Structures are given as C-alpha cells and as structure tokens.
C-alpha cells in the first residue's frame, strides 16, 4: 500500500532495501527531500525519516561503534532506538516495538559513547519524547545483526515519540488492551477533552477505553449489549446502556460532547450508526474518535470517501492514523474545526449524574 | 505548508553535512509500519 502510494505520488523515488514493515526509497535529486515530508503523512506509515546508512556487524558492541563513527559528526539532540515490528498487527501476540531489544541496543550504544558525547553514556538519555523541532537520530533495529541509522525532525506529535509510539503507563489492573488504544488516540489526536466532559462510547465492553476516559475525569456512557468489567460498571461516572448504538433514542445524546466508537463491524456500518447520532438536530457532538476495522484490505480504498462522509457532517478537522496499538484498523479523529484542537473552549457541562 | 518547507530547508542543511560522509549516496528515505498487507514487500 505504501509502496504503491509512493510510486504514484513520487515517481522519481526508487524502491530500495526493505524488510517486512520497513521500506527505504532513494531519490536521485536532493530536492525530492521536501516531498518526503509529505509522503510520510500516509496514515499507515507509523514513522519515517532520512536514511543515513545501514549498520551490519556480529556483535552489538561493533554495531554501537559503527553507530558513533557516523553519529558523532552529526547534529542531533535526541536519540530514538526502536525495533521494526516483526509481527503483523492482526496476530494475537502483536505489540508495537520491542522494549527489551531496544533496551539492549541502548545499553550497547551508551557504553560506546565517545568523550565528545559523554551525556549519552546515561541510558536514561535515550528514547525520551523529543522536543518540538528537535533533530532526532533514529537507530532502527532491523534484524539480529542489522541496524539502520536514520534521522528525522520532530515536528508532529507522533514524530516526537520513539518509533512513532508513545510510552504509555499501563494501569493495574488494565481492563483490556483498548485502554492503550484510547490512551494513544487521545495523545495523538489532541482532542480537547476535559474532566467533567460527557462522552459516549459505542461498543464499550469490556471497558478498556472507558477506563482510560474515566481516569481523565470524564463522564462516560458506555453502550454495548455485552457485560462491562465490574470495576468500570461500578464507577460513579459511568453509565452502562445495554443496547446497540443504533437502538438508543437520539435524545439520550443531547448532553454528550464527545463520541468514541470501536465496533467489530465494517467501517460503513460504524459510520451509519455514528451519522444517525451526530446529524440529529438536537445533538451537538464536538469531536469523534472512531476505530474503523479493516477486516479486508480492499476496505482501505474506501477510506478517502469515508473521511469525506465524516466531513459532510460538519467536522472539518478529520485526521486518520494507524496507531501503534491499533491492530488491523485505523483511528479517525474528527473535530468541528482545527481551532478547537489548539484552544479548548470552556466546558459547559460538568459533574457526574 | 510554509512550516513544512522551512523544515525541509533545515533538513537540507543537515543532509549537506552527512552527505560529506557519504558523498555518492543519493537521498534515501525510510518508512516504517507494521508488517502485513499494508506494506507489500
């Protein structure tokens, strides 16, 4: 998908070295570089940057020495070390990155840091969220004996995270993996949700995403025919409606300002349910966080039309991304206007019911 | 777009420095996503 997208948009780029999930392209003219910044905005590219060189050696110490032989001459203020994903996101054991492998590589790189870069002898200096605009060196763990040295500028929020995935703290207990999806979606989308805001989650069971929203002080109405986790069901700011999203009267959504939906149905069906709610004249929902399931890859072709459909409901700021914690699905964040993302309006509704 | 172009200009400056290390290499760019059908390698 990415290869074909790049081939269409950037015909001057030549496909080069690749491993599953990791693609490199070469452009003959340095002026093509600007276009690369645009190309990496495809929702399925979790991260991207300029390739400096590959590092191939038997031992981690040798690879670290090669790393510094190149890196020591370069300007940078952050180093991100992360492993390319080896497992497809629809596999049950999928998790983005590999923190253990990254920690091992960080230890080797830190141990080999030259005197000129002594602060990098501290492993805690690595894999921090980069500051906006910082130059980041990427050390991508490709295979057992192979790394790739690259670099990017941390402009967008996701490019500030190592490998494009935020470091999330997992609550104990975590109701479900949906907690991580929601936490990442909130961090990436920067929807201006505030404590006390009213949110509806369609397809809420067992309650991982609701757990995340409740932690942030929101009042949550969870709509799902299935059982919720007892701890979520008993939360004073949570109301469980044991129905399907389409079966609830529209008046129930009148005080709701945010809508999240994660249902195991095709994207068009998800949008049918959401459209019936947000286009009702008594309903004023400011923002959406939708998970669209891509059970069949041909559904990807329908995404542009679906985003247009969401815009037709009055949401002008519509963005999409396959989040690090997404499986075979994408996250869509929609706001009435981009200005809302930058400056949250004063909330009108608060408290629990 | 202007910001993006400025970022590109800074990138050029950066690349000019590392191009000195490897002057024959053309501009190379990488993208990473989870493996599977989305990346048809």
Coordinates of C-alpha atoms in Angstrom, one line a residue:
Chain A
X1 CA 0.0 0.0 0.0
X2 CA 2.7 2.4 1.0
X3 CA 4.9 1.4 -1.9
X4 CA 2.1 1.9 -4.4
X5 CA 1.2 5.3 -2.8
X6 CA 4.8 6.5 -3.1
X7 CA 5.1 5.2 -6.6
X8 CA 2.0 7.2 -7.6
X9 CA 3.0 10.4 -5.8
X10 CA 6.8 10.3 -6.1
X11 CA 7.7 8.6 -9.4
X12 CA 11.3 9.8 -9.0
X13 CA 11.8 7.7 -6.0
X14 CA 13.3 4.2 -6.4
X15 CA 12.3 1.5 -4.0
X16 CA 15.4 0.2 -2.2
X17 CA 16.4 -2.0 0.7
X18 CA 13.4 -3.3 2.6
X19 CA 12.3 -5.8 5.3
X20 CA 8.6 -6.5 6.2
X21 CA 7.2 -3.3 7.6
X22 CA 10.4 -1.3 6.8
X23 CA 10.9 0.3 3.4
X24 CA 13.6 2.6 2.0
X25 CA 13.4 4.7 -1.1
X26 CA 16.1 6.5 -2.9
X27 CA 15.7 9.8 -4.8
X28 CA 18.3 10.9 -7.3
X29 CA 17.8 14.6 -6.5
X30 CA 18.1 16.0 -3.1
X31 CA 15.3 18.4 -3.8
X32 CA 13.0 15.5 -3.6
X33 CA 13.6 15.6 0.1
X34 CA 10.8 18.1 0.8
X35 CA 8.3 15.7 -0.8
X36 CA 9.3 13.0 1.6
X37 CA 7.9 15.0 4.5
X38 CA 4.5 14.9 2.8
X39 CA 4.7 11.3 1.8
X40 CA 5.3 10.2 5.4
X41 CA 1.8 11.5 6.3
X42 CA 0.2 8.4 4.9
X43 CA -1.9 7.0 7.8
X44 CA -0.2 3.6 7.5
X45 CA 3.4 4.9 8.0
X46 CA 4.0 4.9 11.7
X47 CA 7.3 6.7 11.3
X48 CA 9.7 7.9 8.6
X49 CA 12.9 9.8 8.1
X50 CA 16.1 10.1 6.2
X51 CA 18.3 7.1 5.9
X52 CA 22.0 7.7 6.8
X53 CA 23.4 4.2 6.5
X54 CA 22.9 0.6 7.5
X55 CA 25.0 -0.9 10.3
X56 CA 25.8 -4.5 10.0
X57 CA 28.1 -6.4 12.5
X58 CA 28.1 -9.6 14.5
X59 CA 28.1 -8.0 18.0
X60 CA 26.1 -5.2 19.5
X61 CA 29.4 -3.6 20.6
X62 CA 30.6 -3.5 17.0
X63 CA 27.4 -2.0 15.8
X64 CA 27.5 0.6 18.5
X65 CA 31.0 1.6 17.5
X66 CA 29.8 2.0 13.9
X67 CA 26.8 4.0 15.1
X68 CA 29.1 6.5 16.8
X69 CA 31.5 6.6 13.9
X70 CA 28.7 8.2 11.9
X71 CA 26.6 9.8 14.6
X72 CA 29.4 11.7 16.3
X73 CA 29.8 14.0 13.4
X74 CA 26.1 14.8 13.1
X75 CA 24.0 17.4 14.8
X76 CA 21.2 15.9 16.9
X77 CA 19.7 16.4 20.3
X78 CA 17.7 13.2 20.8
X79 CA 18.3 9.5 20.0
X80 CA 15.5 7.1 19.5
X81 CA 16.3 3.4 19.4
X82 CA 13.4 1.1 18.4
X83 CA 12.8 -2.2 16.7
X84 CA 10.8 -2.6 13.5
X85 CA 7.7 -4.6 14.0
X86 CA 8.2 -8.3 13.2
X87 CA 4.6 -9.4 13.8
X88 CA 1.6 -8.3 11.8
X89 CA -0.9 -6.3 13.8
X90 CA -3.7 -8.8 13.3
X91 CA -1.8 -11.5 15.2
X92 CA -2.8 -12.1 18.8
X93 CA 0.8 -11.5 20.1
X94 CA 1.2 -8.2 18.3
X95 CA 2.7 -5.3 20.3
X96 CA 4.4 -2.3 18.7
X97 CA 8.2 -2.2 19.0
X98 CA 10.2 -4.4 21.4
X99 CA 11.3 -2.6 24.5
X100 CA 13.6 -5.3 25.7
X101 CA 15.5 -5.4 22.4
X102 CA 15.6 -1.6 22.3
X103 CA 17.0 -1.5 25.9
X104 CA 19.7 -4.0 25.0
X105 CA 20.8 -1.8 22.0
X106 CA 20.6 1.4 24.1
X107 CA 23.0 -0.2 26.6
X108 CA 25.5 -1.0 23.9
X109 CA 25.3 2.4 22.3
X110 CA 25.6 4.2 25.7
X111 CA 28.6 2.1 26.6
X112 CA 30.3 3.1 23.3
X113 CA 29.6 6.8 23.5
X114 CA 32.8 8.8 22.9
X115 CA 34.1 11.5 25.2
X116 CA 32.7 14.2 22.9
X117 CA 29.2 12.7 23.6
X118 CA 29.6 11.8 27.3
X119 CA 26.0 12.6 28.3
X120 CA 24.9 9.7 26.1
X121 CA 26.6 7.3 28.4
X122 CA 23.4 7.5 30.5
X123 CA 20.8 5.1 29.1
X124 CA 18.1 7.3 30.5
X125 CA 19.0 10.0 27.9
X126 CA 17.7 7.7 25.1
X127 CA 14.1 7.2 23.9
X128 CA 12.7 10.3 25.5
X129 CA 9.8 12.1 23.9
X130 CA 11.7 14.6 21.6
X131 CA 11.0 18.3 21.9
X132 CA 9.2 20.0 19.1
X133 CA 11.6 20.8 16.3
X134 CA 14.5 18.7 17.7
X135 CA 16.7 16.7 15.3
X136 CA 16.4 13.1 16.2
X137 CA 18.8 10.2 15.4
X138 CA 16.9 7.0 14.8
X139 CA 18.6 3.7 15.4
X140 CA 16.2 1.2 14.0
X141 CA 16.8 -2.5 14.9
X142 CA 16.1 -4.2 11.6
X143 CA 17.3 -7.8 12.1
X144 CA 19.6 -9.7 14.6
X145 CA 22.8 -8.2 13.2
X146 CA 21.5 -5.2 11.3
X147 CA 20.5 -1.7 12.4
X148 CA 19.6 1.3 10.3
X149 CA 20.8 4.8 11.2
X150 CA 18.4 7.5 10.2
X151 CA 17.3 10.8 11.3
X152 CA 14.1 12.9 11.4
X153 CA 13.0 16.3 12.7
X154 CA 10.4 16.0 15.5
X155 CA 7.6 18.2 14.0
X156 CA 4.3 16.4 14.5
X157 CA 3.4 14.9 17.8
X158 CA 3.9 11.3 16.7
X159 CA 7.3 12.0 15.3
X160 CA 8.4 13.1 18.8
X161 CA 7.8 9.5 20.1
X162 CA 10.4 6.7 19.6
X163 CA 9.3 4.8 16.6
X164 CA 6.0 6.8 16.5
X165 CA 4.6 5.1 19.6
X166 CA 4.1 6.9 22.9
X167 CA 5.4 5.5 26.1
X168 CA 2.2 4.6 28.0
X169 CA 1.8 3.7 31.6
X170 CA -0.4 0.6 32.0
X171 CA -2.8 0.8 34.9
X172 CA -3.0 -2.1 37.3
X173 CA -5.3 -3.8 36.5
X174 CA -5.8 -2.9 32.9
X175 CA -9.3 -3.9 31.9
X176 CA -8.3 -4.6 28.2
X177 CA -5.9 -3.6 25.5
X178 CA -8.4 -1.0 24.4
X179 CA -7.1 1.2 27.2
X180 CA -3.8 1.5 25.3
X181 CA -5.6 2.3 22.0
X182 CA -7.6 5.1 23.7
X183 CA -4.6 6.5 25.6
X184 CA -2.7 6.7 22.3
X185 CA -5.6 8.1 20.4
X186 CA -6.0 10.9 22.9
X187 CA -2.3 11.7 22.9
X188 CA -2.1 11.7 19.1
X189 CA -5.4 13.4 18.3
X190 CA -5.1 16.2 21.0
X191 CA -8.9 16.4 21.2
X192 CA -9.5 19.0 23.9
X193 CA -11.4 16.6 26.3
X194 CA -11.6 18.0 29.8
X195 CA -12.5 16.5 33.2
X196 CA -16.3 16.6 33.5
X197 CA -17.0 16.4 29.8
X198 CA -19.6 14.0 28.8
X199 CA -18.6 11.2 26.4
X200 CA -20.4 8.3 24.9
X201 CA -18.5 5.1 23.9
X202 CA -20.3 2.8 21.5
X203 CA -19.0 -0.7 21.7
X204 CA -17.6 -0.2 25.1
X205 CA -17.4 -3.7 26.6
X206 CA -15.4 -4.9 28.5
X207 CA -14.4 -1.3 29.2
X208 CA -10.7 -0.7 28.5
X209 CA -11.3 2.6 26.6
X210 CA -13.9 3.7 29.2
X211 CA -11.3 3.0 31.9
X212 CA -9.0 5.4 30.1
X213 CA -11.7 8.1 29.7
X214 CA -12.8 7.7 33.3
X215 CA -9.2 8.1 34.5
X216 CA -9.2 11.5 32.8
X217 CA -12.2 12.6 34.8
X218 CA -14.8 12.3 32.0
X219 CA -18.4 11.2 32.5
X220 CA -18.9 8.1 30.2
X221 CA -22.0 6.5 28.9
X222 CA -21.0 3.0 27.6
X223 CA -23.3 1.5 25.0
X224 CA -22.9 -2.2 24.5
X225 CA -25.1 -5.3 24.8
X226 CA -22.3 -7.2 26.4
X227 CA -21.2 -7.1 30.0
X228 CA -18.8 -4.4 31.3
X229 CA -16.0 -5.1 33.7
X230 CA -17.4 -4.9 37.2
X231 CA -15.0 -2.2 38.2
X232 CA -16.0 0.0 35.3
X233 CA -19.7 -0.7 35.7
X234 CA -19.5 0.4 39.4
X235 CA -17.6 3.6 38.6
X236 CA -19.7 6.6 39.8
X237 CA -19.1 8.5 36.5
X238 CA -20.0 5.5 34.3
X239 CA -23.5 4.5 33.0
X240 CA -23.9 1.3 31.1
X241 CA -26.6 1.2 28.4
X242 CA -27.1 -2.4 27.4
X243 CA -28.1 -1.7 23.9
X244 CA -26.7 -1.3 20.4
X245 CA -25.7 2.2 19.4
X246 CA -28.4 2.4 16.8
X247 CA -31.1 1.3 19.3
X248 CA -30.8 4.3 21.6
X249 CA -33.1 7.3 21.4
X250 CA -31.4 10.4 20.0
X251 CA -32.4 12.5 22.9
X252 CA -30.1 10.4 25.1
X253 CA -27.2 12.0 23.3
X254 CA -28.2 15.6 23.8
X255 CA -25.8 16.4 26.6
X256 CA -22.9 14.4 25.0
X257 CA -20.0 16.3 23.6
X258 CA -17.6 13.5 22.6
X259 CA -18.2 10.2 20.8
X260 CA -15.9 7.2 20.6
X261 CA -16.8 4.1 18.7
X262 CA -15.0 0.8 18.4
X263 CA -17.2 -1.8 17.0
X264 CA -16.3 -5.1 15.3
X265 CA -18.2 -4.2 12.1
X266 CA -17.3 -2.9 8.7
X267 CA -16.4 0.9 8.6
X268 CA -19.5 1.8 6.6
X269 CA -21.7 0.2 9.3
X270 CA -19.8 2.1 12.0
X271 CA -20.4 5.4 10.1
X272 CA -24.1 4.6 9.6
X273 CA -24.6 4.4 13.4
X274 CA -22.5 7.5 14.1
X275 CA -24.1 9.5 11.3
X276 CA -27.6 8.9 12.7
X277 CA -26.4 10.3 16.0
X278 CA -24.3 13.3 15.1
X279 CA -26.5 14.7 12.4
X280 CA -29.6 14.8 14.6
X281 CA -30.7 18.4 15.2
X282 CA -30.8 18.0 19.0
X283 CA -27.3 16.5 19.2
X284 CA -24.1 18.6 19.4
X285 CA -21.1 16.4 19.5
X286 CA -17.8 18.4 19.1
X287 CA -15.4 15.6 18.4
X288 CA -15.2 11.9 17.4
X289 CA -12.7 9.2 17.9
X290 CA -13.6 6.3 15.6
X291 CA -11.9 3.0 15.1
X292 CA -12.5 1.6 11.6
X293 CA -11.9 -2.1 11.3
X294 CA -10.1 -3.2 8.1
X295 CA -11.1 -6.9 8.0
X296 CA -10.5 -6.9 4.3
X297 CA -7.6 -4.8 2.9
X298 CA -9.8 -3.7 0.0
X299 CA -11.7 -1.6 2.6
X300 CA -8.6 0.7 2.6
X301 CA -9.7 2.0 -0.8
X302 CA -12.9 3.3 0.8
X303 CA -11.2 5.4 3.4
X304 CA -11.0 8.7 1.5
X305 CA -14.7 8.5 0.8
X306 CA -15.4 7.7 4.4
X307 CA -13.4 10.7 5.6
X308 CA -15.4 12.9 3.2
X309 CA -18.6 11.5 4.6
X310 CA -17.4 12.5 8.1
X311 CA -16.6 16.0 6.8
X312 CA -20.1 16.2 5.4
X313 CA -21.4 16.0 9.0
X314 CA -19.7 19.3 9.8
X315 CA -16.4 18.0 11.1
X316 CA -13.7 20.0 9.2
X317 CA -10.7 18.7 11.0
X318 CA -10.5 15.0 10.1
X319 CA -7.3 13.0 10.5
X320 CA -6.5 9.3 10.4
X321 CA -3.7 7.1 11.5
X322 CA -2.9 3.5 12.2
X323 CA -1.9 3.9 15.8
X324 CA 0.9 1.9 17.3
X325 CA -1.6 0.0 19.4
X326 CA -4.1 -0.4 16.6
X327 CA -4.5 -3.8 15.1
X328 CA -5.9 -4.2 11.6
X329 CA -7.8 -1.0 11.9
X330 CA -7.3 2.8 11.8
X331 CA -8.2 5.6 14.2
X332 CA -10.1 8.6 12.9
X333 CA -10.1 11.8 14.9
X334 CA -12.6 14.5 13.9
X335 CA -13.3 17.9 15.3
X336 CA -15.7 20.6 14.2
X337 CA -12.7 22.8 13.5
X338 CA -9.0 22.7 13.8
X339 CA -9.1 25.7 16.0
X340 CA -10.7 23.6 18.7
X341 CA -7.6 21.4 18.8
X342 CA -5.4 24.3 19.6
X343 CA -7.5 26.2 22.1
X344 CA -10.1 24.2 24.0
X345 CA -13.3 26.1 24.7
X346 CA -14.6 26.4 28.2
X347 CA -16.6 23.4 29.1
X348 CA -20.3 23.9 29.6
X349 CA -21.2 20.5 31.2
X350 CA -19.5 19.0 34.2
X351 CA -20.0 16.6 37.1
X352 CA -21.5 13.2 37.2
X353 CA -25.0 12.0 37.1
Chain B
X1 CA 2.9 24.3 4.1
X2 CA 5.3 27.2 4.8
X3 CA 6.4 25.5 8.1
X4 CA 6.9 22.3 6.2
X5 CA 9.0 24.0 3.6
X6 CA 11.1 25.6 6.3
X7 CA 11.5 22.2 7.9
X8 CA 12.7 20.9 4.5
X9 CA 15.2 23.7 4.3
X10 CA 16.7 22.8 7.7
X11 CA 16.7 19.2 6.6
X12 CA 18.7 20.2 3.5
X13 CA 21.3 21.8 5.8
X14 CA 21.5 18.7 7.9
X15 CA 21.8 16.5 4.9
X16 CA 24.5 18.6 3.4
X17 CA 26.6 17.7 6.5
X18 CA 26.0 14.0 6.3
X19 CA 26.3 13.9 2.6
X20 CA 30.0 14.8 3.2
X21 CA 30.3 11.5 5.0
X22 CA 28.9 9.6 2.1
X23 CA 29.0 11.8 -1.0
X24 CA 28.0 9.2 -3.5
X25 CA 24.8 8.2 -1.8
X26 CA 21.6 9.7 -3.2
X27 CA 18.9 10.9 -0.8
X28 CA 17.4 7.9 0.9
X29 CA 14.2 7.8 2.9
X30 CA 12.6 5.2 5.1
X31 CA 9.1 4.4 6.2
X32 CA 8.0 2.0 8.9
X33 CA 4.7 0.4 9.6
X34 CA 3.6 -2.9 11.0
X35 CA 4.2 -5.7 8.6
X36 CA 1.3 -7.2 6.7
X37 CA -0.7 -6.4 3.7
X38 CA -0.3 -2.7 4.1
X39 CA 3.4 -2.9 3.2
X40 CA 3.6 -5.2 0.2
X41 CA 7.2 -6.2 0.4

